Tab-separated table of C-alpha atoms and ligand atoms in Angstrom:
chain	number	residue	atom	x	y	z
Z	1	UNK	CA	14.580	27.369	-1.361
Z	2	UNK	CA	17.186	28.310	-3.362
Z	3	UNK	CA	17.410	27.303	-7.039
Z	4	UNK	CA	19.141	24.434	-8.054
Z	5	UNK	CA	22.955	24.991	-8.755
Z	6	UNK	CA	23.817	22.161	-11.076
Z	7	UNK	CA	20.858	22.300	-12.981
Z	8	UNK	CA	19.495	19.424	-15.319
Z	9	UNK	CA	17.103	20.099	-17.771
Z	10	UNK	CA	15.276	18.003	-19.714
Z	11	UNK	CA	11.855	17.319	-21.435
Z	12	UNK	CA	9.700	14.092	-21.289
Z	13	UNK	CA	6.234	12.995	-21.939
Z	14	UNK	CA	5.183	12.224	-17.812
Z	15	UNK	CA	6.629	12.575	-14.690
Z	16	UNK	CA	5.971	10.947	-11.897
Z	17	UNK	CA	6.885	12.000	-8.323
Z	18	UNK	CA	7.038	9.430	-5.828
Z	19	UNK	CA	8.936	6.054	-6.609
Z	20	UNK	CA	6.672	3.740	-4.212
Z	21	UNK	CA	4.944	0.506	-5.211
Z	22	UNK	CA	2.169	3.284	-6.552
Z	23	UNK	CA	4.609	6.160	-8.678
Z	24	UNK	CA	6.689	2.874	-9.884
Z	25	UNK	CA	3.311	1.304	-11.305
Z	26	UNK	CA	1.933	4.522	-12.707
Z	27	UNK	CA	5.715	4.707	-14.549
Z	28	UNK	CA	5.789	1.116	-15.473
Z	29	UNK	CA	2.304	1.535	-17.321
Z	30	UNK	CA	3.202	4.926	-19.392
Z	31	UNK	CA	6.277	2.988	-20.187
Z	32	UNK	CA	4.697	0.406	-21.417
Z	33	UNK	CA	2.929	2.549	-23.767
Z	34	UNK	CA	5.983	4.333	-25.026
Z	35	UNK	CA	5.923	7.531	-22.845
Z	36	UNK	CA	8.792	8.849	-22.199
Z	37	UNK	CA	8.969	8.654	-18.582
Z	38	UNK	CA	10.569	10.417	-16.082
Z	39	UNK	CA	10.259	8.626	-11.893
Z	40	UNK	CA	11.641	11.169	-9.604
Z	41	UNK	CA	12.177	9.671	-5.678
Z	42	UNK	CA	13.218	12.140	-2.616
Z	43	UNK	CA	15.905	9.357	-0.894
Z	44	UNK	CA	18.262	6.995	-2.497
Z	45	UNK	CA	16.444	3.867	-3.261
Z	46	UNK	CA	15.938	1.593	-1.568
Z	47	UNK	CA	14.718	3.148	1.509
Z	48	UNK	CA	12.300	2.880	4.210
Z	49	UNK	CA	11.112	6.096	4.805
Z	50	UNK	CA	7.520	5.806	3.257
Z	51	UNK	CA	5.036	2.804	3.014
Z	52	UNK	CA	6.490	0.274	0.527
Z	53	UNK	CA	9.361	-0.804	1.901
Z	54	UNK	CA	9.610	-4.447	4.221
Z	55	UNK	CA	9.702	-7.919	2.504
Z	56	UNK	CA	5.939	-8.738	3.092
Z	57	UNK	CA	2.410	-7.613	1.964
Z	58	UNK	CA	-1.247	-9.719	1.999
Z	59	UNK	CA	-2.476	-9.948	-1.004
Z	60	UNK	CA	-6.225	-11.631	-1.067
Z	61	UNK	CA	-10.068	-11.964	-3.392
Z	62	UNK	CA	-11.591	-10.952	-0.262
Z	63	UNK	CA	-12.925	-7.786	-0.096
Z	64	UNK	CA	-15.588	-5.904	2.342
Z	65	UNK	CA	-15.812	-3.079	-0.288
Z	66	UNK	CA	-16.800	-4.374	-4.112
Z	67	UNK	CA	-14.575	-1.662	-5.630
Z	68	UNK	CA	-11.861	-3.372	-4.449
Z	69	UNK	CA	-13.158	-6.600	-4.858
Z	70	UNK	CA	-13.959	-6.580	-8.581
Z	71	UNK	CA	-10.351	-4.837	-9.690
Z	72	UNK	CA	-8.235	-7.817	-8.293
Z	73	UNK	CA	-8.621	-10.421	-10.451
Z	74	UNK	CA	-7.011	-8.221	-12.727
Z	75	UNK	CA	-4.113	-7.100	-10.276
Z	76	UNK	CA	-3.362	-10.945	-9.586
Z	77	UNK	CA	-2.902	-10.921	-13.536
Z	78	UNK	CA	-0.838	-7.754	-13.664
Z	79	UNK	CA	1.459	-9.404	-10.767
Z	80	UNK	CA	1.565	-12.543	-12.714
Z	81	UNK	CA	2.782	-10.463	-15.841
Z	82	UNK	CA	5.408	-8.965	-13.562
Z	83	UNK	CA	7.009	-12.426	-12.167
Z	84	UNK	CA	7.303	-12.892	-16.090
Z	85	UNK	CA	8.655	-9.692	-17.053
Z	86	UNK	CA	11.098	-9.476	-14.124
Z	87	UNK	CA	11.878	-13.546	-13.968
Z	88	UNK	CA	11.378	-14.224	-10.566
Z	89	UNK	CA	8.807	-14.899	-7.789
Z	90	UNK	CA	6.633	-12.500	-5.960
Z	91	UNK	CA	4.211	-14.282	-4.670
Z	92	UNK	CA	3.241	-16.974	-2.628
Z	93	UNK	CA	0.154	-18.488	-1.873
Z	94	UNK	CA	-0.882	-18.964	1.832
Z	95	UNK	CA	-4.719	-19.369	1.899
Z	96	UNK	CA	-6.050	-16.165	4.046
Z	97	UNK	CA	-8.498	-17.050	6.814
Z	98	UNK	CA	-10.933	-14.087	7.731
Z	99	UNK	CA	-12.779	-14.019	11.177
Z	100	UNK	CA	-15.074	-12.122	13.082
Z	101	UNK	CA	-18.299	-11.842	14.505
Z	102	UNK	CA	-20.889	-14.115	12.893
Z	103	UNK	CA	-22.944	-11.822	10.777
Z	104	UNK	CA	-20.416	-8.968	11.020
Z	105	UNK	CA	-21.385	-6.177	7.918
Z	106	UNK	CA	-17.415	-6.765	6.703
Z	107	UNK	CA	-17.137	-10.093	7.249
Z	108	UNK	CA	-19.901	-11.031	4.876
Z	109	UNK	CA	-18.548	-8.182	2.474
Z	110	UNK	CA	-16.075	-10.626	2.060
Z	111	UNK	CA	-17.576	-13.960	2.117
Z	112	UNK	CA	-19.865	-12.056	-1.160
Z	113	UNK	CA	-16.619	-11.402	-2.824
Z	114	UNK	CA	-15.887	-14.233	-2.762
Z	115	UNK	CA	-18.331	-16.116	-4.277
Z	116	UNK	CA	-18.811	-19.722	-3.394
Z	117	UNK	CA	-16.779	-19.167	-0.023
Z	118	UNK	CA	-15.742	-21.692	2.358
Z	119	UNK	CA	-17.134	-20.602	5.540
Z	120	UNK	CA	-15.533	-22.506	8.590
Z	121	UNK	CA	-16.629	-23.140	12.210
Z	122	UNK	CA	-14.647	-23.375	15.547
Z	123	UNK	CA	-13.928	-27.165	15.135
Z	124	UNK	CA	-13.141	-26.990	11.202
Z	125	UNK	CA	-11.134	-24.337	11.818
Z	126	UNK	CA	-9.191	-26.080	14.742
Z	127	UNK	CA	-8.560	-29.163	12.736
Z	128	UNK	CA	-7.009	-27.452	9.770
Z	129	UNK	CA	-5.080	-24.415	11.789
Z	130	UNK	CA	-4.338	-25.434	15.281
Z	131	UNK	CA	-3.261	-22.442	16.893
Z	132	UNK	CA	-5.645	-20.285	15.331
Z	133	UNK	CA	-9.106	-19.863	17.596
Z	134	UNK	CA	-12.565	-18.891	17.089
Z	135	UNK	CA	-14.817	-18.042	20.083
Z	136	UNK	CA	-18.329	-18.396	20.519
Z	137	UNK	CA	-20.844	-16.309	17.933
Z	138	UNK	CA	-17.643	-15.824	15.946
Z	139	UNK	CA	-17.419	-17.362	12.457
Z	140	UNK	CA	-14.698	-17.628	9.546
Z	141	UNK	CA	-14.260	-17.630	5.585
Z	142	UNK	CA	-11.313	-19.248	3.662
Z	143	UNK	CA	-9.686	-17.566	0.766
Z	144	UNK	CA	-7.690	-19.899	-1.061
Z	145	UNK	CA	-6.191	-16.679	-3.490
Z	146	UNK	CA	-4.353	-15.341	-0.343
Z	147	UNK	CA	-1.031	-15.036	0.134
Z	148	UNK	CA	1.743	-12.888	0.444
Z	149	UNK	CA	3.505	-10.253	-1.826
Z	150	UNK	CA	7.742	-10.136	-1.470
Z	151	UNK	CA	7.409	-6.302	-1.219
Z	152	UNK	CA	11.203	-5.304	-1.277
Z	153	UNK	CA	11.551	-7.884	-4.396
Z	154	UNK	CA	7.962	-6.670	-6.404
Z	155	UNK	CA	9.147	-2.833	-5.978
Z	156	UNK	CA	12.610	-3.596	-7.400
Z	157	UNK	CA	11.505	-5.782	-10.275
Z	158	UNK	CA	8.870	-3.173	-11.406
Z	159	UNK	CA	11.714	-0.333	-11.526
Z	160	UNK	CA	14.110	-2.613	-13.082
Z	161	UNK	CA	11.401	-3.386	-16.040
Z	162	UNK	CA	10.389	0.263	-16.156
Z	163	UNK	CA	13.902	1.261	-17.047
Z	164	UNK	CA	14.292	-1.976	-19.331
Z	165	UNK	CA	11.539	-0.253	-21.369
Z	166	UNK	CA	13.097	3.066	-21.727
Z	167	UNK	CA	12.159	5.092	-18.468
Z	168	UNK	CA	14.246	7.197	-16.438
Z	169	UNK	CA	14.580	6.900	-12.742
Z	170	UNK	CA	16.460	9.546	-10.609
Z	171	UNK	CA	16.507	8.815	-6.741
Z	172	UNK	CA	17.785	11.092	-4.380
Z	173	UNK	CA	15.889	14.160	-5.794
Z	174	UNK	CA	13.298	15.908	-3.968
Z	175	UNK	CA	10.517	17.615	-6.001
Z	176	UNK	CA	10.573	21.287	-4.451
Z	177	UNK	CA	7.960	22.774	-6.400
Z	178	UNK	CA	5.585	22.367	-9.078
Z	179	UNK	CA	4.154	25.102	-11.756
Z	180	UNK	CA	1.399	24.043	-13.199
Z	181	UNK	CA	0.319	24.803	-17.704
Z	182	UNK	CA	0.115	23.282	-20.567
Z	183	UNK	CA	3.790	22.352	-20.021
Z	184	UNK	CA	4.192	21.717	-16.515
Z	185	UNK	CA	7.558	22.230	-14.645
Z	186	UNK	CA	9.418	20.452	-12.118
Z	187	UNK	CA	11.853	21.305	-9.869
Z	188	UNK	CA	14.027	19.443	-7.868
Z	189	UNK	CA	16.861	19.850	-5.505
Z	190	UNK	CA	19.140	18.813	-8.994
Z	191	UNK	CA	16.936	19.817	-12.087
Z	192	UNK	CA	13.771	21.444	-13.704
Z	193	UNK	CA	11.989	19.095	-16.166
Z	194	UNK	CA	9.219	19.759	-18.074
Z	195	UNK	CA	6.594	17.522	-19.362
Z	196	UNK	CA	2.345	18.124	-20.609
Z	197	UNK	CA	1.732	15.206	-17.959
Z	198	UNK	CA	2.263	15.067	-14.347
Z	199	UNK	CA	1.536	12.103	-11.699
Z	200	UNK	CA	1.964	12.442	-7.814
Z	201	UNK	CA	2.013	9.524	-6.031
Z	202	UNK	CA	4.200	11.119	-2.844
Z	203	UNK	CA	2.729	8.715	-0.204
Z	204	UNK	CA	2.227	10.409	3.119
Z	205	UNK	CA	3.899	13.488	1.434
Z	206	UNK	CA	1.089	14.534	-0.798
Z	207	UNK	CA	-0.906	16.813	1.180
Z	208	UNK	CA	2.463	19.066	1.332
Z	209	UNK	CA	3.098	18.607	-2.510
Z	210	UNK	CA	-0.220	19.405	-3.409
Z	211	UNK	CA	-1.152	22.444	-1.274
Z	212	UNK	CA	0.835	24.992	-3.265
Z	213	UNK	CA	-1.801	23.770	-6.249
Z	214	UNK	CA	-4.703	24.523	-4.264
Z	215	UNK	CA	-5.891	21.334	-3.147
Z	216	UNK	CA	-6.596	20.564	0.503
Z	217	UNK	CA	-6.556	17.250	0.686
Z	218	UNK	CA	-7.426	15.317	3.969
Z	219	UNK	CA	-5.358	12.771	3.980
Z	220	UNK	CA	-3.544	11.667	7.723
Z	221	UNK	CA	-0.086	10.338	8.202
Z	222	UNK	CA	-0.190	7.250	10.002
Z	223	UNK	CA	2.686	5.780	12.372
Z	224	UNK	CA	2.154	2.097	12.260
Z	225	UNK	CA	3.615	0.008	14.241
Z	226	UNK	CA	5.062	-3.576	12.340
Z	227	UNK	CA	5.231	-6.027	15.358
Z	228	UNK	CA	7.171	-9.531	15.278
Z	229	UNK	CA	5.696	-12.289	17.388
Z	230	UNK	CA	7.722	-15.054	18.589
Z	231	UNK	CA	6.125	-18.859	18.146
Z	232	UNK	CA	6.778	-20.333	21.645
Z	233	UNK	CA	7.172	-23.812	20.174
Z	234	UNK	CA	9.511	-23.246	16.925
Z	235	UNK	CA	7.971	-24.239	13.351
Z	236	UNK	CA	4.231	-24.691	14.743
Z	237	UNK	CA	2.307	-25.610	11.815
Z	238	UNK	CA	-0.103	-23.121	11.423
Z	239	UNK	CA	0.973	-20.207	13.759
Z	240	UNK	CA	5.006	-20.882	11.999
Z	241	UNK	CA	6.258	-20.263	7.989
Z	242	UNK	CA	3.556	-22.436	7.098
Z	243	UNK	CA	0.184	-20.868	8.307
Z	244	UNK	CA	-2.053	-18.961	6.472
Z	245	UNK	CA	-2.401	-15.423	6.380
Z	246	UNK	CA	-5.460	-13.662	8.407
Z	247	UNK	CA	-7.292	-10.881	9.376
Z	248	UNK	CA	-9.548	-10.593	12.232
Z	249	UNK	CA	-12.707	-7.805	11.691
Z	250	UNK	CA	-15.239	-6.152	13.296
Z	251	UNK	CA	-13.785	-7.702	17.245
Z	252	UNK	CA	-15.160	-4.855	19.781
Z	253	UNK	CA	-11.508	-4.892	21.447
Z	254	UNK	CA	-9.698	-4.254	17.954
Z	255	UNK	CA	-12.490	-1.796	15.968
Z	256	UNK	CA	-9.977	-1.152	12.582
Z	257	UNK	CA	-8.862	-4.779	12.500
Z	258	UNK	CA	-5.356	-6.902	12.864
Z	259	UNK	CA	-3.939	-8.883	10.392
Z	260	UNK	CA	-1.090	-11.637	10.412
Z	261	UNK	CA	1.421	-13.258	8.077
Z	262	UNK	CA	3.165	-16.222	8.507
Z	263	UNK	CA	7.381	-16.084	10.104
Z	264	UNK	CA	8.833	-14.716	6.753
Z	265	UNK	CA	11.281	-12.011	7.269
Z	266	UNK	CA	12.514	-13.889	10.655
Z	267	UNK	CA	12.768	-17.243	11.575
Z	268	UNK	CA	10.103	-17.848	14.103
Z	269	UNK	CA	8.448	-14.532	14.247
Z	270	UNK	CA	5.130	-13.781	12.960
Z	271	UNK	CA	4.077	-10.843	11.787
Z	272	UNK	CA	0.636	-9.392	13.117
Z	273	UNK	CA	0.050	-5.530	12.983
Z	274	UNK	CA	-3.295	-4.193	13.771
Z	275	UNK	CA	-4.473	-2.059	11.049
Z	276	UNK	CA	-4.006	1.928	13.015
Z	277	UNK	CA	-1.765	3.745	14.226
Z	278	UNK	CA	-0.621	7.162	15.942
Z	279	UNK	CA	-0.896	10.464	13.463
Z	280	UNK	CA	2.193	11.574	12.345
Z	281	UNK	CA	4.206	13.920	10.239
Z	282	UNK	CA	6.498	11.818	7.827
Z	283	UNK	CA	9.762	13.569	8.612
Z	284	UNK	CA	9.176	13.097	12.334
Z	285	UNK	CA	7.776	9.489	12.398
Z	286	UNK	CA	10.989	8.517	14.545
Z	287	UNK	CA	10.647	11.156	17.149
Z	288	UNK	CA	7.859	9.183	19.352
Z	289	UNK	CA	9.181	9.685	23.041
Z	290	UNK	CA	10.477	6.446	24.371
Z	291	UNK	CA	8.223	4.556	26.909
Z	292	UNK	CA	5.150	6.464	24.977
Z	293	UNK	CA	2.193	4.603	25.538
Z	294	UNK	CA	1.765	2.030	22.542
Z	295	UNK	CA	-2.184	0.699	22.361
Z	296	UNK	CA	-2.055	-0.850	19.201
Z	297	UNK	CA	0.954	-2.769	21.026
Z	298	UNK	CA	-1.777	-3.970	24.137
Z	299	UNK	CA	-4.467	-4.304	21.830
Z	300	UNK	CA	-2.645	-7.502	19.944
Z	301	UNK	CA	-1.215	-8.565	22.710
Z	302	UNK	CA	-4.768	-9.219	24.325
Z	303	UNK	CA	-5.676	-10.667	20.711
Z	304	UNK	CA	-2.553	-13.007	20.881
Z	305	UNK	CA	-3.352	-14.360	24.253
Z	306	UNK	CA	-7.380	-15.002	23.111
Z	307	UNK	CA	-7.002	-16.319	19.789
Z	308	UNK	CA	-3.182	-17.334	19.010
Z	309	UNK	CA	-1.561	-18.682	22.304
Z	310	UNK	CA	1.264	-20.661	20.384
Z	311	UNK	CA	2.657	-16.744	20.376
Z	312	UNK	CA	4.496	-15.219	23.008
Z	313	UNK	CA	2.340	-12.025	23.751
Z	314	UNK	CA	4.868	-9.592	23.433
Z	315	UNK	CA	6.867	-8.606	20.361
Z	316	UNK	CA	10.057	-9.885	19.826
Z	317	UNK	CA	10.499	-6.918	16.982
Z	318	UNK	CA	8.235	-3.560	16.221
Z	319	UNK	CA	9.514	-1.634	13.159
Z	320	UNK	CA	7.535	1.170	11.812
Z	321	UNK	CA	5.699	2.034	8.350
Z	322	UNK	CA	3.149	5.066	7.470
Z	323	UNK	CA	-0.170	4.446	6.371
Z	324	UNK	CA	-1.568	7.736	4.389
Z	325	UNK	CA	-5.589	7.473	5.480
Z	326	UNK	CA	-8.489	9.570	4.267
Z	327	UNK	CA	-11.300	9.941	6.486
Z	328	UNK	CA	-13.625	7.110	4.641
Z	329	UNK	CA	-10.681	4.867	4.074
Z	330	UNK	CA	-11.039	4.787	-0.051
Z	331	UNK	CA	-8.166	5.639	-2.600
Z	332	UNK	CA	-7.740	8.983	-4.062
Z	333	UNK	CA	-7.708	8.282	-8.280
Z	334	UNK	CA	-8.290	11.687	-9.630
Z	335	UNK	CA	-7.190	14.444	-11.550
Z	336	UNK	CA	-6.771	17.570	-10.004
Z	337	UNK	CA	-10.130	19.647	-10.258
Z	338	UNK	CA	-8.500	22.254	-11.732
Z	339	UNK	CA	-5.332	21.207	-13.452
Z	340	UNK	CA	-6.693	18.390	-15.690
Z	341	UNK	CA	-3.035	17.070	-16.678
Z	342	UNK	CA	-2.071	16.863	-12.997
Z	343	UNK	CA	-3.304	13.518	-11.376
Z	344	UNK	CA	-3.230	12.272	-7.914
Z	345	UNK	CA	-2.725	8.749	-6.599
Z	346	UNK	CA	-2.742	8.631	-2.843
Z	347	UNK	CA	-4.648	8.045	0.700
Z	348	UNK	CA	-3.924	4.188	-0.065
Z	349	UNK	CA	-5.209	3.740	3.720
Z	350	UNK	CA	-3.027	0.816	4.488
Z	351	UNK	CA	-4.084	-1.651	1.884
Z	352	UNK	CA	-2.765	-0.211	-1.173
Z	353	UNK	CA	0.030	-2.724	-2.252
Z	354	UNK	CA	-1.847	-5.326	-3.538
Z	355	UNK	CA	-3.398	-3.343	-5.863
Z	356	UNK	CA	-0.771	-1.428	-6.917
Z	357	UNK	CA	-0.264	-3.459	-10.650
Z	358	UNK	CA	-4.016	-1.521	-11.102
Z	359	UNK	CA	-3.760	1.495	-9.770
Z	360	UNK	CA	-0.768	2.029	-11.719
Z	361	UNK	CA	-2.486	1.194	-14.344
Z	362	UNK	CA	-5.776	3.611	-13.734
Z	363	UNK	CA	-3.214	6.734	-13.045
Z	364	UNK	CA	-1.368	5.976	-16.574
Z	365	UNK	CA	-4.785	5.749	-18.073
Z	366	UNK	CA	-6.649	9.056	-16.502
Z	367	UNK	CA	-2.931	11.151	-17.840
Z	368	UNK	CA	-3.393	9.751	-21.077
Z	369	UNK	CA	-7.196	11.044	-21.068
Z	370	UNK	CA	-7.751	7.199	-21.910
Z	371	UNK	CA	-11.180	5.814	-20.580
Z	372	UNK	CA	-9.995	4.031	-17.148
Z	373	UNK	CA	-10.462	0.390	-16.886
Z	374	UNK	CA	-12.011	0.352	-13.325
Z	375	UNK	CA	-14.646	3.145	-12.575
Z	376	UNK	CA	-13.072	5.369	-10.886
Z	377	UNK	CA	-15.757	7.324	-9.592
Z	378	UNK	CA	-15.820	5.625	-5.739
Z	379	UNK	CA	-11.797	7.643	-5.582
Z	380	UNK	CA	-12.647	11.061	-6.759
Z	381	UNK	CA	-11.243	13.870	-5.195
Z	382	UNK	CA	-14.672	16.024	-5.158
Z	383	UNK	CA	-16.104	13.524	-3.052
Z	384	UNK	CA	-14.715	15.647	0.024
Z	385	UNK	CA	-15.938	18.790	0.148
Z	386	UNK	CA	-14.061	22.201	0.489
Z	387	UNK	CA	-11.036	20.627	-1.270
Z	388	UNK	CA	-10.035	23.118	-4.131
Z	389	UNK	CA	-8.546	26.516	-2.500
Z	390	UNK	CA	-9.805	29.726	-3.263
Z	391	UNK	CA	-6.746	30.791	-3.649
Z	392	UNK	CA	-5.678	29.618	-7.256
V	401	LIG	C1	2.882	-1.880	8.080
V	401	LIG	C2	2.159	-1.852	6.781
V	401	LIG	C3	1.529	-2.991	6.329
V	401	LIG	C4	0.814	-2.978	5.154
V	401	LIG	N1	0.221	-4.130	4.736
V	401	LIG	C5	-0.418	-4.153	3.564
V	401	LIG	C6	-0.952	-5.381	3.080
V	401	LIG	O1	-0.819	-6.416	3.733
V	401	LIG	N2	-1.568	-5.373	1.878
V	401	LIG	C7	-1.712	-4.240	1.133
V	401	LIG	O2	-2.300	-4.297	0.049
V	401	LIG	N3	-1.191	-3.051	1.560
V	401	LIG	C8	-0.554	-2.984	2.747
V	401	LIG	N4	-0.005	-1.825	3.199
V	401	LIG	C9	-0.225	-0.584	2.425
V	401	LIG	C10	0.750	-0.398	1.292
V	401	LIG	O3	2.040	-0.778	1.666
V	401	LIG	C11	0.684	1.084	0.882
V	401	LIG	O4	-0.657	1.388	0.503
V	401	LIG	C12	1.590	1.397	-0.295
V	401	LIG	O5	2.908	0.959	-0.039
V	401	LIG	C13	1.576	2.899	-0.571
V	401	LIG	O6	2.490	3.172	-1.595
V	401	LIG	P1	2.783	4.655	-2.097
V	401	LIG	O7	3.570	4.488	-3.338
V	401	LIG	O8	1.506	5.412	-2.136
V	401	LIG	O9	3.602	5.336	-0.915
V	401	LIG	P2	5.251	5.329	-0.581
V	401	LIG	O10	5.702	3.931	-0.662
V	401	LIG	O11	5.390	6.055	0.657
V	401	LIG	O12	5.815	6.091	-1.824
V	401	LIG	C14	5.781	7.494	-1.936
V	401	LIG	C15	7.156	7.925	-2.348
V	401	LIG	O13	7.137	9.308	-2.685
V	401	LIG	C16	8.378	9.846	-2.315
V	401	LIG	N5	8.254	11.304	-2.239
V	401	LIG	C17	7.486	12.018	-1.373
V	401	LIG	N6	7.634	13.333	-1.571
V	401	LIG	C18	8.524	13.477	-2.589
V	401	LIG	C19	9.088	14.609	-3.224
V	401	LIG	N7	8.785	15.852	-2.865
V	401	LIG	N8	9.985	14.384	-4.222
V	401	LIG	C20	10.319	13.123	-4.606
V	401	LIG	N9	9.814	12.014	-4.008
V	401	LIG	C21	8.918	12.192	-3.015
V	401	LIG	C22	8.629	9.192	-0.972
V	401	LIG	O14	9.966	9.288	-0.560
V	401	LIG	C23	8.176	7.773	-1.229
V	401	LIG	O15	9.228	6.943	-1.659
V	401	LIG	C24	0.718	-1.790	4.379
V	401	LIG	C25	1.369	-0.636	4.816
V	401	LIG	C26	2.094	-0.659	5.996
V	401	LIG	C27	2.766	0.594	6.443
């Protein structure tokens, strides 16, 4: 590509590429420790190109993997600092019901995270969620911590505070290429910046932004499909805005799991997504042939029609999202193998945004060379092999 014609220059102490609910943590952190920060975004915000965008996310103690499990009591505090930072509400607290097969390896991953857990049977369950069923040799745990993030309203509020305390945000500016030193450089379509820290959180763009450093990463563009389920009796009480959230794991007819939220972003409709999708390339996530075969579409529609029958079976809505997956379904936390003052935040695997307040937090700490408050061992980068390139 060609050089930038208007160029901007300028120096800072990070940079972080990628203004998701990740790059907009990692930003709000070093600006919280007086970094001069710089957030660079490809489109003009908001947008819903990548995987932060839509007004809902789960947010939940219960956790199959203990990684997880043991860094969100302090993300619920982080979001909690937020609401007071930013003056408003991003939260609210559902209760999240978790089913499955009695026994089931995740299910009881999650019943151990959460400590004391309520477990509930068919008819406990049926008293205190009509409209939510369990089946025979199936069994469920109640997380009273669940509920659901205002995603549209938390990724505003944390950019707003992040330029309150000083840092720069330029949207609309596509990183082109990045040199690696002492001093890195940046270029964008608009400017070349320079800075001795650099942060990519690029979403399901990281694999391309990270090649030209040597790093093969293998990390697999999801197309998700966000489905809207109609209630066929309007304000149900537990299928309707006033349900709890849930996730259904380890069902033989739905291996990666479904989850559900209550009707938030449209009267009536619920939101239940099951937790794959088709590979895709991120600039050609709209190009899916129309009347292409949608299984993840069947699949809930089968699990509607067993488990919630107060839904209609068929969407009312399906929007889209990208999930970036690696191949064991962990984060990457890292610093590049080779290029210490580069670090990488991505392959959130389609349950990133709840822990986003942390994650931020752990990128901003590994740039800073500070001793990371979460091990983060369990997200190296090393842990697949043939990563690093000859090449460089
Ligand atoms: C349907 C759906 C439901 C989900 N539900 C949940 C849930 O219930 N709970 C939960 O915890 N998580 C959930 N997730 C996962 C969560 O939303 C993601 O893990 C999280 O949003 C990932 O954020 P990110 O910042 O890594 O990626 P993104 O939000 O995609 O941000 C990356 C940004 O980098 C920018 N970028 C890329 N390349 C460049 C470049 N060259 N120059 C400049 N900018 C660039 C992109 O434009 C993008 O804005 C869900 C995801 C989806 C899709």
């Amino acid at each position: 590509m060609a050089a930038p014609s208007q160029s901007r220059q300028a120096t800072y102490d990070a940079i972080v590429i990628g203004a998701g609910i990740q790059g907009s943590f990692a930003a709000y952190h070093l600006a919280q420790r007086h970094r001069e920060t710089l957030l660079l975004e490809q489109f003009i915000l908001p947008h819903s190109r990548g995987s932060s965008h839509g007004q809902s996310r789960i947010t939940r103690t219960a956790y199959p993997r203990e990684p997880y499990a043991r860094m969100m009591p302090d993300s619920f505090h982080l979001w909690q600092q937020l609401e007071v930072e930013a003056g408003t509400s991003l939260y609210r607290r559902t209760g999240l019901v978790v089913l499955g097969p009695a026994g089931d390896p995740e299910l009881e991953g999650c019943r151990r995270s959460l400590g004391a857990a309520e477990v509930l049977d068919a008819t406990v369950l049926a008293q205190r969620f009509p409209g939510l069923q369990l089946h025979a040799g199936e069994a469920a745990v109640w997380d009273g911590t669940g509920g659901v993030l205002f995603a549209d309203r938390a990724l505003r509020a944390v950019q707003d505070v992040f330029r309150r305390l000083g840092g720069t945000l330029r949207d609309g500016e596509k990183v082109l290429r990045v040199e690696p030193g002492a001093v890195l450089t940046v270029t964008t379509t608009t400017g070349v910046y320079r800075a001795p820290r650099l942060i990519i959180t690029a979403g399901a763009w990281t694999g391309a932004l990270v090649a030209p450093l040597g790093l093969c990463l293998p990390l697999q563009p999801l197309r998700i499909d966000v489905c809207y389920w109609r209630e066929k009796e309007p304000g149900s009480p537990s299928a309707g805005r006033a349900g709890p959230c849930f996730m259904a794991l380890g069902l033989s007819q739905a291996p990666h799991g479904i989850y559900g939220l209550p009707a938030l972003e449209y009267p009536g409709l619920v939101k239940m997504c099951y937790h794959h999708g088709s590979p895709v390339d991120p600039e050609e996530r709209d190009r899916a042939p129309p009347g292409a075969p949608r299984p993840d579409v069947a699949i809930l529609s089968s699990f509607i029609s067993s488990y919630l029958p107060g839904l209609e079976p068929w969407p009312a809505v399906v929007e889209t999202c990208l999930y970036t997956n690696t191949p064991d379904e962990d984060f990457i936390l890292d610093r590049h193998p080779k290029f210490s003052n580069i670090i990488i935040g991505a392959g959130f695997s389609g349950h990133g945004f709840k822990l986003a307040p942390v994650v931020g937090k752990l990128l901003c700490e590994l740039s800073l060379g500070e001793e990371p408050s979460h091990s983060t061992a369990p997200f190296a980068v090393t842990r697949f092999p043939g990563v690093l390139q000859a090449a460089l």
